Coordinates of C-alpha atoms in Angstrom, one line a residue:
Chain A
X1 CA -28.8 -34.4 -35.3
X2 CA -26.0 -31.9 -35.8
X3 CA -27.3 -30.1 -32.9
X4 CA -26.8 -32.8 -30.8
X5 CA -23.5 -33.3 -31.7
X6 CA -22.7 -29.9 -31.5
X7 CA -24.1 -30.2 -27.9
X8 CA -21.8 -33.3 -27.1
X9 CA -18.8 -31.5 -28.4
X10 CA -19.0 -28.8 -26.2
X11 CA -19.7 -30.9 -23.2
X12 CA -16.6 -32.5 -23.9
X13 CA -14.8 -29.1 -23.9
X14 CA -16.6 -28.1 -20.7
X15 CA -14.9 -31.4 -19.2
X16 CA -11.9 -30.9 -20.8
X17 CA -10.9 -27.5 -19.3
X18 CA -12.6 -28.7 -15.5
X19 CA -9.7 -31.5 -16.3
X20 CA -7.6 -29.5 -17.0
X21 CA -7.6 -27.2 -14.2
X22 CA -8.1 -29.8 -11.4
X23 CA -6.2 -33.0 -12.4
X24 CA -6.5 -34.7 -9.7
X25 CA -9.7 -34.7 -9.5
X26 CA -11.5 -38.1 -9.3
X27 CA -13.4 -38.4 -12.4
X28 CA -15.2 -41.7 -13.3
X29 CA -15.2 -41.6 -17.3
X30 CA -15.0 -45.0 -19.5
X31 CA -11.9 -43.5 -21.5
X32 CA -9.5 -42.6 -18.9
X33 CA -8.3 -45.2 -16.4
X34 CA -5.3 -43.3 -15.5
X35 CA -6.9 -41.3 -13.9
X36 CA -7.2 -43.6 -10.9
X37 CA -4.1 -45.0 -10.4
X38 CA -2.8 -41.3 -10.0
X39 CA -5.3 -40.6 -7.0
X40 CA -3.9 -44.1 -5.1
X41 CA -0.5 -42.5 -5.8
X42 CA -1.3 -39.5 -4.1
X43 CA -2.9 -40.7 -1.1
X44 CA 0.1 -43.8 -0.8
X45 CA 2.5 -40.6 -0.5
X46 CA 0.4 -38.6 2.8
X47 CA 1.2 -41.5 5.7
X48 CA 5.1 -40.1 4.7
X49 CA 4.1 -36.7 4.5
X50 CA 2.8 -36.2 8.3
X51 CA 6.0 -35.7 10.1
X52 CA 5.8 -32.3 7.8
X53 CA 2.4 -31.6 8.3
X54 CA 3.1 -29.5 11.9
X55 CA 5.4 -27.6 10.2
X56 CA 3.2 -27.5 6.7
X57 CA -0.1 -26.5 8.7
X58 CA -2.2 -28.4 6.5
X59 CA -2.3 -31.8 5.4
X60 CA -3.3 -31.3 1.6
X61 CA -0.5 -29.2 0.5
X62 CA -1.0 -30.7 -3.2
X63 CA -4.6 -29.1 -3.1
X64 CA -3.9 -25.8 -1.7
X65 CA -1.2 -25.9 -4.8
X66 CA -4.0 -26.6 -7.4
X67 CA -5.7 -23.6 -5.8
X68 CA -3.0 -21.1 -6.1
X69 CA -2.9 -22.6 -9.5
X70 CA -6.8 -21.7 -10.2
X71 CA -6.6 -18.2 -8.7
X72 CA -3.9 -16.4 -11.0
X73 CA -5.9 -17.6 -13.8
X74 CA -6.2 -14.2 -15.5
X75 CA -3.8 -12.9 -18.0
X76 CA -1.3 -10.6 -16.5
X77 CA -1.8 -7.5 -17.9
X78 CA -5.8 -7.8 -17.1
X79 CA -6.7 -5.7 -14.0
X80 CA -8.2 -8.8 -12.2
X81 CA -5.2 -10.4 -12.3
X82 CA -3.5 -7.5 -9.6
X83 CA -6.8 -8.1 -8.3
X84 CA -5.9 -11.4 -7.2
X85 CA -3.0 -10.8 -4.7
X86 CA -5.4 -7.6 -2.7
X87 CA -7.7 -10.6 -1.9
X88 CA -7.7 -10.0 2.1
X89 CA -9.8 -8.8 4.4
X90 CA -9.4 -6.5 7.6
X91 CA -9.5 -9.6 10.2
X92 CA -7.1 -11.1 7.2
X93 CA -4.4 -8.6 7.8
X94 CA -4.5 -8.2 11.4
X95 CA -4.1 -11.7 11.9
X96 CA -1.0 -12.1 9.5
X97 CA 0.6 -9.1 11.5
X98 CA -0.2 -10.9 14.9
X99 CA 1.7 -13.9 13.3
X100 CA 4.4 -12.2 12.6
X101 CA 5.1 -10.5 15.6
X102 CA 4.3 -13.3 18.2
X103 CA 6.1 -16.2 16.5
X104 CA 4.5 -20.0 17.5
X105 CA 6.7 -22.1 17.8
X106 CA 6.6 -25.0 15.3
X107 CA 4.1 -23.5 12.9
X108 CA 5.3 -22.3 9.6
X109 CA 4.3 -18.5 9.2
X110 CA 3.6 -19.3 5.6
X111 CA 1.6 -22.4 5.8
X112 CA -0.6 -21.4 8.8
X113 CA -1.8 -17.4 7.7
X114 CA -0.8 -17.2 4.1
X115 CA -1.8 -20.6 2.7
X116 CA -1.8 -20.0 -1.0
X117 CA -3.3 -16.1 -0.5
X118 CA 0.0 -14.3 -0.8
X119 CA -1.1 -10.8 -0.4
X120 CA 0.8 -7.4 -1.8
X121 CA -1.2 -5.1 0.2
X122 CA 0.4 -5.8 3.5
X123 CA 4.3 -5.6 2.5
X124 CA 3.0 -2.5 0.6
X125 CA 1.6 -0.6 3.4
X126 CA 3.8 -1.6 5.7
X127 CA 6.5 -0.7 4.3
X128 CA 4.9 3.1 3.5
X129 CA 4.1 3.4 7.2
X130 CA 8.1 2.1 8.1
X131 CA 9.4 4.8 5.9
X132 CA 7.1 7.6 7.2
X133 CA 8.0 6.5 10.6
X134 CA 11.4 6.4 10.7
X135 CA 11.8 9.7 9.3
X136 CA 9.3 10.7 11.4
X137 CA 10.5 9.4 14.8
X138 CA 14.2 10.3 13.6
X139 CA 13.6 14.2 13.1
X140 CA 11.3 14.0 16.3
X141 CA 14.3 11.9 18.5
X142 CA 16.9 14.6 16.9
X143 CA 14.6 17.7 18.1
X144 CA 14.3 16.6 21.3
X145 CA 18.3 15.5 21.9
X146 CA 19.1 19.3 20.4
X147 CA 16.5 21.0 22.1
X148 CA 18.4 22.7 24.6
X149 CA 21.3 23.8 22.7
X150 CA 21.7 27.7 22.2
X151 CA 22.6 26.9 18.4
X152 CA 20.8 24.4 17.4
X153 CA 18.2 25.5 14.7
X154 CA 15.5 23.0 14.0
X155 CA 15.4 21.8 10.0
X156 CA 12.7 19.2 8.8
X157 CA 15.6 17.2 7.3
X158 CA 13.0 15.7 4.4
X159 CA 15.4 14.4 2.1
X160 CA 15.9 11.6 4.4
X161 CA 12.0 10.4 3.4
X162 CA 13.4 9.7 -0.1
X163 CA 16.6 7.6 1.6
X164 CA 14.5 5.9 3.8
X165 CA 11.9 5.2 0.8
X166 CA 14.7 3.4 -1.4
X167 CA 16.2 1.5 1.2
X168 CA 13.2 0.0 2.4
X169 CA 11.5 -0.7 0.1
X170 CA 14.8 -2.2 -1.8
X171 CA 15.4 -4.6 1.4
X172 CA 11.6 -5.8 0.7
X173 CA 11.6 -6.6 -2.7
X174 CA 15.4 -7.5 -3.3
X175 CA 16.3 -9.2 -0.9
X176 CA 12.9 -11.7 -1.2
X177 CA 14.0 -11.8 -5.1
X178 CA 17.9 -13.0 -4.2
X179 CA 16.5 -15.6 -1.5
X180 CA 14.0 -16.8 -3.7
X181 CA 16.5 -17.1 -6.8
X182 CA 18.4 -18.8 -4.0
X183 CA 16.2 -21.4 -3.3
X184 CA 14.9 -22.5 -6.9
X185 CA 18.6 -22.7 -7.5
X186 CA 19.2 -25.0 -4.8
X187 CA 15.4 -27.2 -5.5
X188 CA 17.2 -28.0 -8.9
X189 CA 20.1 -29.3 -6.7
X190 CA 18.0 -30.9 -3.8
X191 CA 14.7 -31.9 -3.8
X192 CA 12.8 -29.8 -0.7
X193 CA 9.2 -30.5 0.1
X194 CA 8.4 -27.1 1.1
X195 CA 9.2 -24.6 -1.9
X196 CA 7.6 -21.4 -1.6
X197 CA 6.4 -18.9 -4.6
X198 CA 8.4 -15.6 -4.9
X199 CA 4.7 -13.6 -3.7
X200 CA 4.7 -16.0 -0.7
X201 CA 8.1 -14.6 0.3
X202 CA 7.8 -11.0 -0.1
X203 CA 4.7 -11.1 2.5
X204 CA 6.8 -13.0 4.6
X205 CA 9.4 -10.2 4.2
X206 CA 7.1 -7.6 4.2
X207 CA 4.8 -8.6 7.4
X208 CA 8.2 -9.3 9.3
X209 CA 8.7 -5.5 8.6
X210 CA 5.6 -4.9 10.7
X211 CA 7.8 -5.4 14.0
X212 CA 10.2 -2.2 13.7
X213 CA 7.7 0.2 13.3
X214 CA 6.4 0.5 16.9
X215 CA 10.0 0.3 17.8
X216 CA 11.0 3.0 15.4
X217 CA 8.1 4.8 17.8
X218 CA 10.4 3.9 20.9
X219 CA 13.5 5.1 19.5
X220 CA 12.6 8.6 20.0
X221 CA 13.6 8.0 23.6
X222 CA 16.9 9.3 23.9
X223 CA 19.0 6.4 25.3
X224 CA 21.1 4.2 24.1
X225 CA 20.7 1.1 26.1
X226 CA 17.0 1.4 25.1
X227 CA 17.4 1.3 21.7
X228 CA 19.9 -1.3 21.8
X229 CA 17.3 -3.3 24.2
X230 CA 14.6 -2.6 21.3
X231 CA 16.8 -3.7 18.4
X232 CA 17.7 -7.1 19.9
X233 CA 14.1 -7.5 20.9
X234 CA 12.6 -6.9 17.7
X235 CA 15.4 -9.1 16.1
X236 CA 14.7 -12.0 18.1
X237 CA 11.1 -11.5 17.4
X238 CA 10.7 -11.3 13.4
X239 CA 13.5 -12.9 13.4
X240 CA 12.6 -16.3 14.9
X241 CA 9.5 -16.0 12.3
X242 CA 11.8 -15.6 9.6
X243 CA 13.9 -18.3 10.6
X244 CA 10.9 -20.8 11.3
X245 CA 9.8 -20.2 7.4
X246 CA 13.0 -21.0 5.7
X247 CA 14.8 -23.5 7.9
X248 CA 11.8 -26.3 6.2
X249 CA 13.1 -25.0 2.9
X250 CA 16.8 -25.7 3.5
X251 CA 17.2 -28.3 6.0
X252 CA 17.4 -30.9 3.8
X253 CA 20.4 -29.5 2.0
X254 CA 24.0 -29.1 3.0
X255 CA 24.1 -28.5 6.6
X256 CA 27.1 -25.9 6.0
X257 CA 24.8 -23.9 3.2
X258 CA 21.3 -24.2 4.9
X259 CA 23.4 -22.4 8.4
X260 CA 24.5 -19.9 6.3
X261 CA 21.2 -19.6 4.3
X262 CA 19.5 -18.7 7.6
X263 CA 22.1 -17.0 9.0
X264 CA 22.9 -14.9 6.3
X265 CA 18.8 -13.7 6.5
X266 CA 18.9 -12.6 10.0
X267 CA 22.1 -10.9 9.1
X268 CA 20.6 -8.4 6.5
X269 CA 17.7 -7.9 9.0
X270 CA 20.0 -6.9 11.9
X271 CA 21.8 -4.7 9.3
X272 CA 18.6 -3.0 8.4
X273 CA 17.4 -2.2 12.0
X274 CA 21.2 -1.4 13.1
X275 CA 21.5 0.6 9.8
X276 CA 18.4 2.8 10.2
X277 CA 19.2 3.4 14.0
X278 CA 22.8 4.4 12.4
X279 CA 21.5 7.2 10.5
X280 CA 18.2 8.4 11.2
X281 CA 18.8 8.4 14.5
X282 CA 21.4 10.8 16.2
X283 CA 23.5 9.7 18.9
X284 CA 22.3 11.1 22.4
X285 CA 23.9 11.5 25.2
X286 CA 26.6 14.0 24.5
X287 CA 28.3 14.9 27.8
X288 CA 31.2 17.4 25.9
X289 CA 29.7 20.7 24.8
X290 CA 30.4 20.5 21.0
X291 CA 32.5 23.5 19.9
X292 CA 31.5 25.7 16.7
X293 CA 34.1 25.9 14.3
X294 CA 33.0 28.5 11.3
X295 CA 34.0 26.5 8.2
X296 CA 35.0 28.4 5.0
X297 CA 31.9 29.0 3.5
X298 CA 30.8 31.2 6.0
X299 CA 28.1 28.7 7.5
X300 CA 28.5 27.4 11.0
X301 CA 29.3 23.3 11.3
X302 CA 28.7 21.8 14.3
X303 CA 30.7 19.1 15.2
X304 CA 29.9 16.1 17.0
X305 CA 31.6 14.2 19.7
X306 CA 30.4 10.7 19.9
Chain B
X1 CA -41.3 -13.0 -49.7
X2 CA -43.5 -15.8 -49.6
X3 CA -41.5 -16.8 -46.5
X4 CA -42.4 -14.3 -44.2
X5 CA -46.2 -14.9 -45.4
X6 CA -46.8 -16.3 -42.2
X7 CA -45.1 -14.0 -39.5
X8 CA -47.9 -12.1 -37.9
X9 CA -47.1 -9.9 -34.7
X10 CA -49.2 -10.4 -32.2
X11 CA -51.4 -8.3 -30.8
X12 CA -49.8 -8.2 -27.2
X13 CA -47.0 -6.2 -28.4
X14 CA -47.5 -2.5 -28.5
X15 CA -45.9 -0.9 -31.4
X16 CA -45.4 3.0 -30.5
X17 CA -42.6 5.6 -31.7
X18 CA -42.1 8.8 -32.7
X19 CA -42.0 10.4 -36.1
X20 CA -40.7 13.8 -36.6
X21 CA -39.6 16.0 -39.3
X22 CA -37.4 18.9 -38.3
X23 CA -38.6 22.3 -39.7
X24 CA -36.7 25.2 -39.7
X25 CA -33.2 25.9 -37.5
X26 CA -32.8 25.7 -34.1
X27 CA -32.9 28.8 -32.3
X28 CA -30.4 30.0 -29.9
X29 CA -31.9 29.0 -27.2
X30 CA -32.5 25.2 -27.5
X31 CA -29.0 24.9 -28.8
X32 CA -27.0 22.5 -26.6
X33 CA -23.3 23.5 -28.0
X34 CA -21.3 25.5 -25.8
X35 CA -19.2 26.9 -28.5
X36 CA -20.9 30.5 -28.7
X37 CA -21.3 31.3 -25.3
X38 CA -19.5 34.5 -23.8
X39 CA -15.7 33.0 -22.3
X40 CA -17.4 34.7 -19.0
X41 CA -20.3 32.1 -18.4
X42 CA -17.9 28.9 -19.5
X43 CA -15.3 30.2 -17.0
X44 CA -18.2 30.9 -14.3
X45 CA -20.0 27.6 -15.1
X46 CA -16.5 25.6 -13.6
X47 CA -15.8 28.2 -10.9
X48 CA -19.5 27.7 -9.3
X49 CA -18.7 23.7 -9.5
X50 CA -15.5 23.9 -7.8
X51 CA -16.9 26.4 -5.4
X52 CA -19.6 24.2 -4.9
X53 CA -17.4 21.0 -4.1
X54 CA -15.5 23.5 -1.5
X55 CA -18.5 24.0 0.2
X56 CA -19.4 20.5 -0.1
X57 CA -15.8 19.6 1.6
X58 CA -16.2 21.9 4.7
X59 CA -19.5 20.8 5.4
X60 CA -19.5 16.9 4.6
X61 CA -22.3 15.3 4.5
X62 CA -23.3 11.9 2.0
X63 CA -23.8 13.5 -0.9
X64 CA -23.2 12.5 -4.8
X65 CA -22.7 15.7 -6.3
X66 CA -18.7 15.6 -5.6
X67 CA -18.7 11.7 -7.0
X68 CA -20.9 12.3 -10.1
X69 CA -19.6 15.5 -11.6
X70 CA -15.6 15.0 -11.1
X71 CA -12.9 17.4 -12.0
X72 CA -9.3 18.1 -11.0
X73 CA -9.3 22.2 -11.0
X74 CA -9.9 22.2 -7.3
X75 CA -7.2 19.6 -6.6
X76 CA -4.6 21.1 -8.9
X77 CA -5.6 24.5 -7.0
X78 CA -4.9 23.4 -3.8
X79 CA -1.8 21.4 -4.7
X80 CA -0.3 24.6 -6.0
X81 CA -0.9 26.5 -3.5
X82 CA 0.0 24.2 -0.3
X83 CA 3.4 23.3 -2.2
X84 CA 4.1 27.4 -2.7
X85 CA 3.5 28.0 0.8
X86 CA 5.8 25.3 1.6
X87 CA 8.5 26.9 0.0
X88 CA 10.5 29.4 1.7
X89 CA 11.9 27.0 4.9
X90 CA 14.9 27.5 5.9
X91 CA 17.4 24.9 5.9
X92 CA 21.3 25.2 6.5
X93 CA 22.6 23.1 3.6
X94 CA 19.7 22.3 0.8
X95 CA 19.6 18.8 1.9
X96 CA 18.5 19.1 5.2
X97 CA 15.3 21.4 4.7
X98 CA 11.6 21.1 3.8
X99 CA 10.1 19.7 0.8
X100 CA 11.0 21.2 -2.7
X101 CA 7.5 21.9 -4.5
X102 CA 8.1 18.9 -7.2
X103 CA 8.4 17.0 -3.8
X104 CA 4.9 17.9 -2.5
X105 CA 3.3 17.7 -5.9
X106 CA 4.7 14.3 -5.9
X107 CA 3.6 13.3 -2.9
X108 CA 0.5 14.5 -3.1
X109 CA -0.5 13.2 -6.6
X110 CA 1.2 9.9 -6.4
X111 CA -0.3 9.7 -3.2
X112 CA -3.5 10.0 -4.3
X113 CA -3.1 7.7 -7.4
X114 CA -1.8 4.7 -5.1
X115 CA -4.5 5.4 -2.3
X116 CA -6.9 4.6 -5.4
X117 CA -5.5 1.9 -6.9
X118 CA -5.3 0.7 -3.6
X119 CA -8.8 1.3 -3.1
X120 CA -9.8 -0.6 -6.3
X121 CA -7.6 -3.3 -6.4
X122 CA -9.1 -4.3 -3.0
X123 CA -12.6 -4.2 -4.4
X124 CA -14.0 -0.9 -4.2
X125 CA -16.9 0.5 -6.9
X126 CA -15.8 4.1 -7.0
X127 CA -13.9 5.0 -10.7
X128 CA -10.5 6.2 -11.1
X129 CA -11.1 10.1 -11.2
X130 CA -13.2 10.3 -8.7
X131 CA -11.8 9.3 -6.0
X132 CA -8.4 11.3 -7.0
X133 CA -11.2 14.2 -6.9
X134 CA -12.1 13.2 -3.7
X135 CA -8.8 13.0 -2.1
X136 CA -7.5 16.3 -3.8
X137 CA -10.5 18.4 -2.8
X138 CA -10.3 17.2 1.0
X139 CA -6.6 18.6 1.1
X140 CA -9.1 22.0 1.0
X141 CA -8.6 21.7 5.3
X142 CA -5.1 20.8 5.3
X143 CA -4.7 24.3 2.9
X144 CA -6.4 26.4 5.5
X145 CA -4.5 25.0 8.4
X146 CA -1.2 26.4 6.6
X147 CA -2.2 29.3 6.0
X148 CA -3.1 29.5 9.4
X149 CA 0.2 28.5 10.6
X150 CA 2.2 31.0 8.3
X151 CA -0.1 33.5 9.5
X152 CA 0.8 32.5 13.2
X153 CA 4.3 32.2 12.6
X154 CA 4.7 35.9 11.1
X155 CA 3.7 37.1 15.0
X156 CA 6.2 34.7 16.4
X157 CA 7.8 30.8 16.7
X158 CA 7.9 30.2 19.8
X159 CA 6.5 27.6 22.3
X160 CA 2.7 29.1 22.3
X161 CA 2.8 29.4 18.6
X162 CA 4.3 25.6 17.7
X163 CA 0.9 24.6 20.4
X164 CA -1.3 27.0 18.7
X165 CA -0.4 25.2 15.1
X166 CA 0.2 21.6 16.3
X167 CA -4.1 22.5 17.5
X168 CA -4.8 24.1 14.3
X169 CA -3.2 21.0 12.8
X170 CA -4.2 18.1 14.3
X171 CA -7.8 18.9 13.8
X172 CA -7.5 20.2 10.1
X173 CA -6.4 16.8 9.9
X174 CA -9.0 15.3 11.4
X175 CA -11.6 17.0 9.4
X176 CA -10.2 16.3 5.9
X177 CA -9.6 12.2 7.4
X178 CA -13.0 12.2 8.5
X179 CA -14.3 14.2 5.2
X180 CA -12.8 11.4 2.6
X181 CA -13.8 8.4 4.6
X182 CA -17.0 10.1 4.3
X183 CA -17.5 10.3 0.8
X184 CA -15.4 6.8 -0.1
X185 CA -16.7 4.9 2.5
X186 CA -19.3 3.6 0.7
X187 CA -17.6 2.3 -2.5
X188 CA -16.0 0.0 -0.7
X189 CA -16.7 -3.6 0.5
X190 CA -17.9 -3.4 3.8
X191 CA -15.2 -6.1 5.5
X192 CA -12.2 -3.9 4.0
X193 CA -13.3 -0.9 5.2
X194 CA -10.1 -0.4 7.8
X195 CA -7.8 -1.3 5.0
X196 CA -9.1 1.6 2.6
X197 CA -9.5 4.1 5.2
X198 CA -5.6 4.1 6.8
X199 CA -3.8 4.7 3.8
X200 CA -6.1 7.9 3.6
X201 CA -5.2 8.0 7.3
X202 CA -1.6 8.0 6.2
X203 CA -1.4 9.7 3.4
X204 CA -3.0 12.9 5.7
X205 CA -0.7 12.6 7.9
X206 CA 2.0 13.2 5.9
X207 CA 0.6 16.0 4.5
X208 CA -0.1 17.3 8.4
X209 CA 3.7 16.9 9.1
X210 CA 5.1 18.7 6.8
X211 CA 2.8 21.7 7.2
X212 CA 3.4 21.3 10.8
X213 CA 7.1 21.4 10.9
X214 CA 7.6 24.5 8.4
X215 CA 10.1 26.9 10.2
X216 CA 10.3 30.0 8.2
X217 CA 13.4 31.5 7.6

């Protein structure tokens, strides 16, 4: 008889922790009518939720939340847990780096690629190849602008790999932290239906990255209208996706702080395009021979005319 | 034990071991400690393996002996000696030059360690070491190709020279790509393939450009 008890009791655990881990769930037990009267509740509150659902993607947002919930279930210092956001596949990442670089108008970046799989591997990756290409194209652009020149002696210029390392990588992760901070920070204030996780907006952030590295690639053509073409291109481009995430998650507050919210986004991602163009990338076109003045240490300084 | 009066075994189990009684010392021969041997074979013993995991490298083919038997002498070689080749660029100011060696070391180390953790955190079966054995033993290509190119720049630097490396390059690159994919293709989950191989792809790269745009002094 004690085995059977024994049996019972852990049956009851077994339920306990499926409870537990899917509360919504619709479980018919004798001892638990409230169960029930939660699920009504639920499906009372999705006839209001449509008008959201274009912009949501998918129309059970609260089970796509329990999901995200039942992943991270590993502790965080298990290696499983890390295992957890590298969950993607090829066709996975190619398709989130289409999204962000063709932006569809109405559909919510988040909601329609991530949905509750928040990845680290493209933000990481991406921003590697960014900073290899920038420094890359940059020394390339300045080889070819100098070529000609009778004093011009090539140099690898490889400290600028470690500048364009920190600043990158800084405008991924930072600024995603600040906006994120942001927006819990105004949730307490306002109550937003569309909150996203701090993972959720660091792959936005990083995949909208994806955009300047092919034109970090085009840079290397020596002319300024071009580069200013290929800045305000790309802008408009990961920047429309940018702004299509976040305006759900701020329209409903102030008007005057959810303008600035957004505009203050694309600002810092104008900055980091103009920014990188500023200083890995030489200015071409320089129509006065520049003169050599021998400065006092005994090395030759050209200087520049721009 | 009046309880056990009744356990019988029955007679479909075998019942088979070994009994022996050791007589007398070991002799020199059988003895598995590598203690007394002459400095000379312990030393040889590692050269011939790393030697062998050269070979193994230039010729690639699917085969386990650089996965099962691991070490880092080879890698830690190589890293050495492509970072003190690198030295010696020139550079006007010391900010605008080549890499420093604790810059190549870097990169190549910490490259390697976040190409693996890469590679396991997306699923892959292959074990920490080995894969950094991998990686650091198909830098053996990339090695060659600088020498190459210091060798072609002590004749000259000009045009036929910089095509005569970026050759030399590109396809020393190729090789040592084409070599890791080929022994860490496996390991991996066959829909993340592409997303193991291009940080390798990357991480190559790299490598390739700095060796390729070393200007001696």
């Amino acid at each position: 008889i004690t085995c059977l008890v024994m049996y019972l009791f852990a049956e009851f655990d077994d339920a306990a922790n499926l409870l537990a881990a899917n509360p919504d769930a619709t479980t018919i037990s004798i001892d638990e009518p409230v169960e029930i009267p939660k699920n009504q509740h639920s499906r009372l509150q999705e006839p209001g939720r449509e008008e959201d659902d274009e912009l949501l993607g998918t129309d059970d947002s609260d089970k796509t939340e329990l999901l995200a919930g039942q992943k991270k279930s590993a502790p965080f210092w298990t290696f499983e847990y890390y295992q957890t956001f590298f969950d993607v596949d090829t066709y996975q990442v190619l398709d989130r780096i289409k999204g962000s670089v063709f932006p569809v108008p109405g559909k919510n970046f988040v909601r329609l690629y991530i949905r509750s799989n928040p990845d680290l591997y493209g933000p990481f990756w991406i921003c590697a190849t960014l900073v290899f290409t920038i420094a890359v194209s940059g020394n390339l652009s300045n080889f070819f602008i100098h070529l000609g020149k009778p004093t011009y002696h090539y140099v690898p210029e490889f400290r600028k790999v470690s500048i364009a390392a920190t600043t990158i990588y800084a405008y991924a992760w930072l600024v995603p932290l600040a906006l994120w901070g942001f927006l819990m920070w105004r949730n307490s204030k306002v109550m937003n239906i569309v909150s996203y996780s701090f993972l959720e907006i660091v792959c936005v952030y990083g995949y909208s990255l994806f955009i300047y590295i092919p034109t970090a690639i085009l840079w290397i053509i020596p002319q300024k209208v071009v580069r200013w073409v290929l800045v305000v291109f790309s802008l408009c481009l990961s920047g429309s996706v940018l702004v299509m995430t976040f305006w759900p998650a701020v329209r409903d507050d102030n008007r005057r702080i959810a303008v600035a919210t957004v505009a203050t986004i694309l600002l810092l991602h104008a900055l980091l395009a103009v920014g990188c163009l500023a200083y890995f990338f030489d200015a071409p076109e320089l129509d006065i021979p520049a003169p050599i003045i021998p400065a006092h240490n005994g090395t030759t300084v050209i200087t520049k005319s721009h | 034990f009046p309880g056990l009066a009744d356990v019988s075994i029955s007679q479909d189990i075998p019942v088979e071991g070994e009994i022996t009684v050791p007589v007398g010392s070991h002799s020199p021969d059988e003895d598995y400690s590598t203690l007394d041997e002459p400095v000379k074979d312990t030393i040889m013993r590692d050269l011939k393996a790393v030697g062998k995991k050269f070979v193994h490298v230039m010729y690639p083919r699917k085969s386990s002996a650089l996965l099962r038997d691991w070490d880092l002498w080879g890698p830690l070689v190589l890293c050495v000696s492509l970072a003190l080749m690198l030295q010696g660029g020139s550079a006007d100011s010391k900010d605008d030059g080549g890499p420093q060696f604790a810059e190549v070391f870097v990169i190549i180390w910490f490259g390697a360690v976040v190409i693996t953790l890469n590679s396991k955190l997306l699923g892959g079966t292959i074990s920490f070491f080995q894969s950094l054995c991998v990686l650091g033993y198909c830098v053996l290509p990339l090695t060659v190709a600088m020498l190459v190119c210091r060798l072609v720049l002590l004749v000259g630097a000009g045009t036929v020279s910089f095509i005569i490396r970026l050759i030399v390059v590109g396809a020393m690159f190729g090789w040592s790509t084409l070599a890791s994919t080929a022994f860490l293709a496996d390991s991996q989950p066959p829909n993340r393939k592409a997303l193991v191989v291009y940080p390798i792809f990357l991480f190559y790269f790299v490598i390739s450009w700095m060796i390729l745009t070393f200007t001696p002094q």
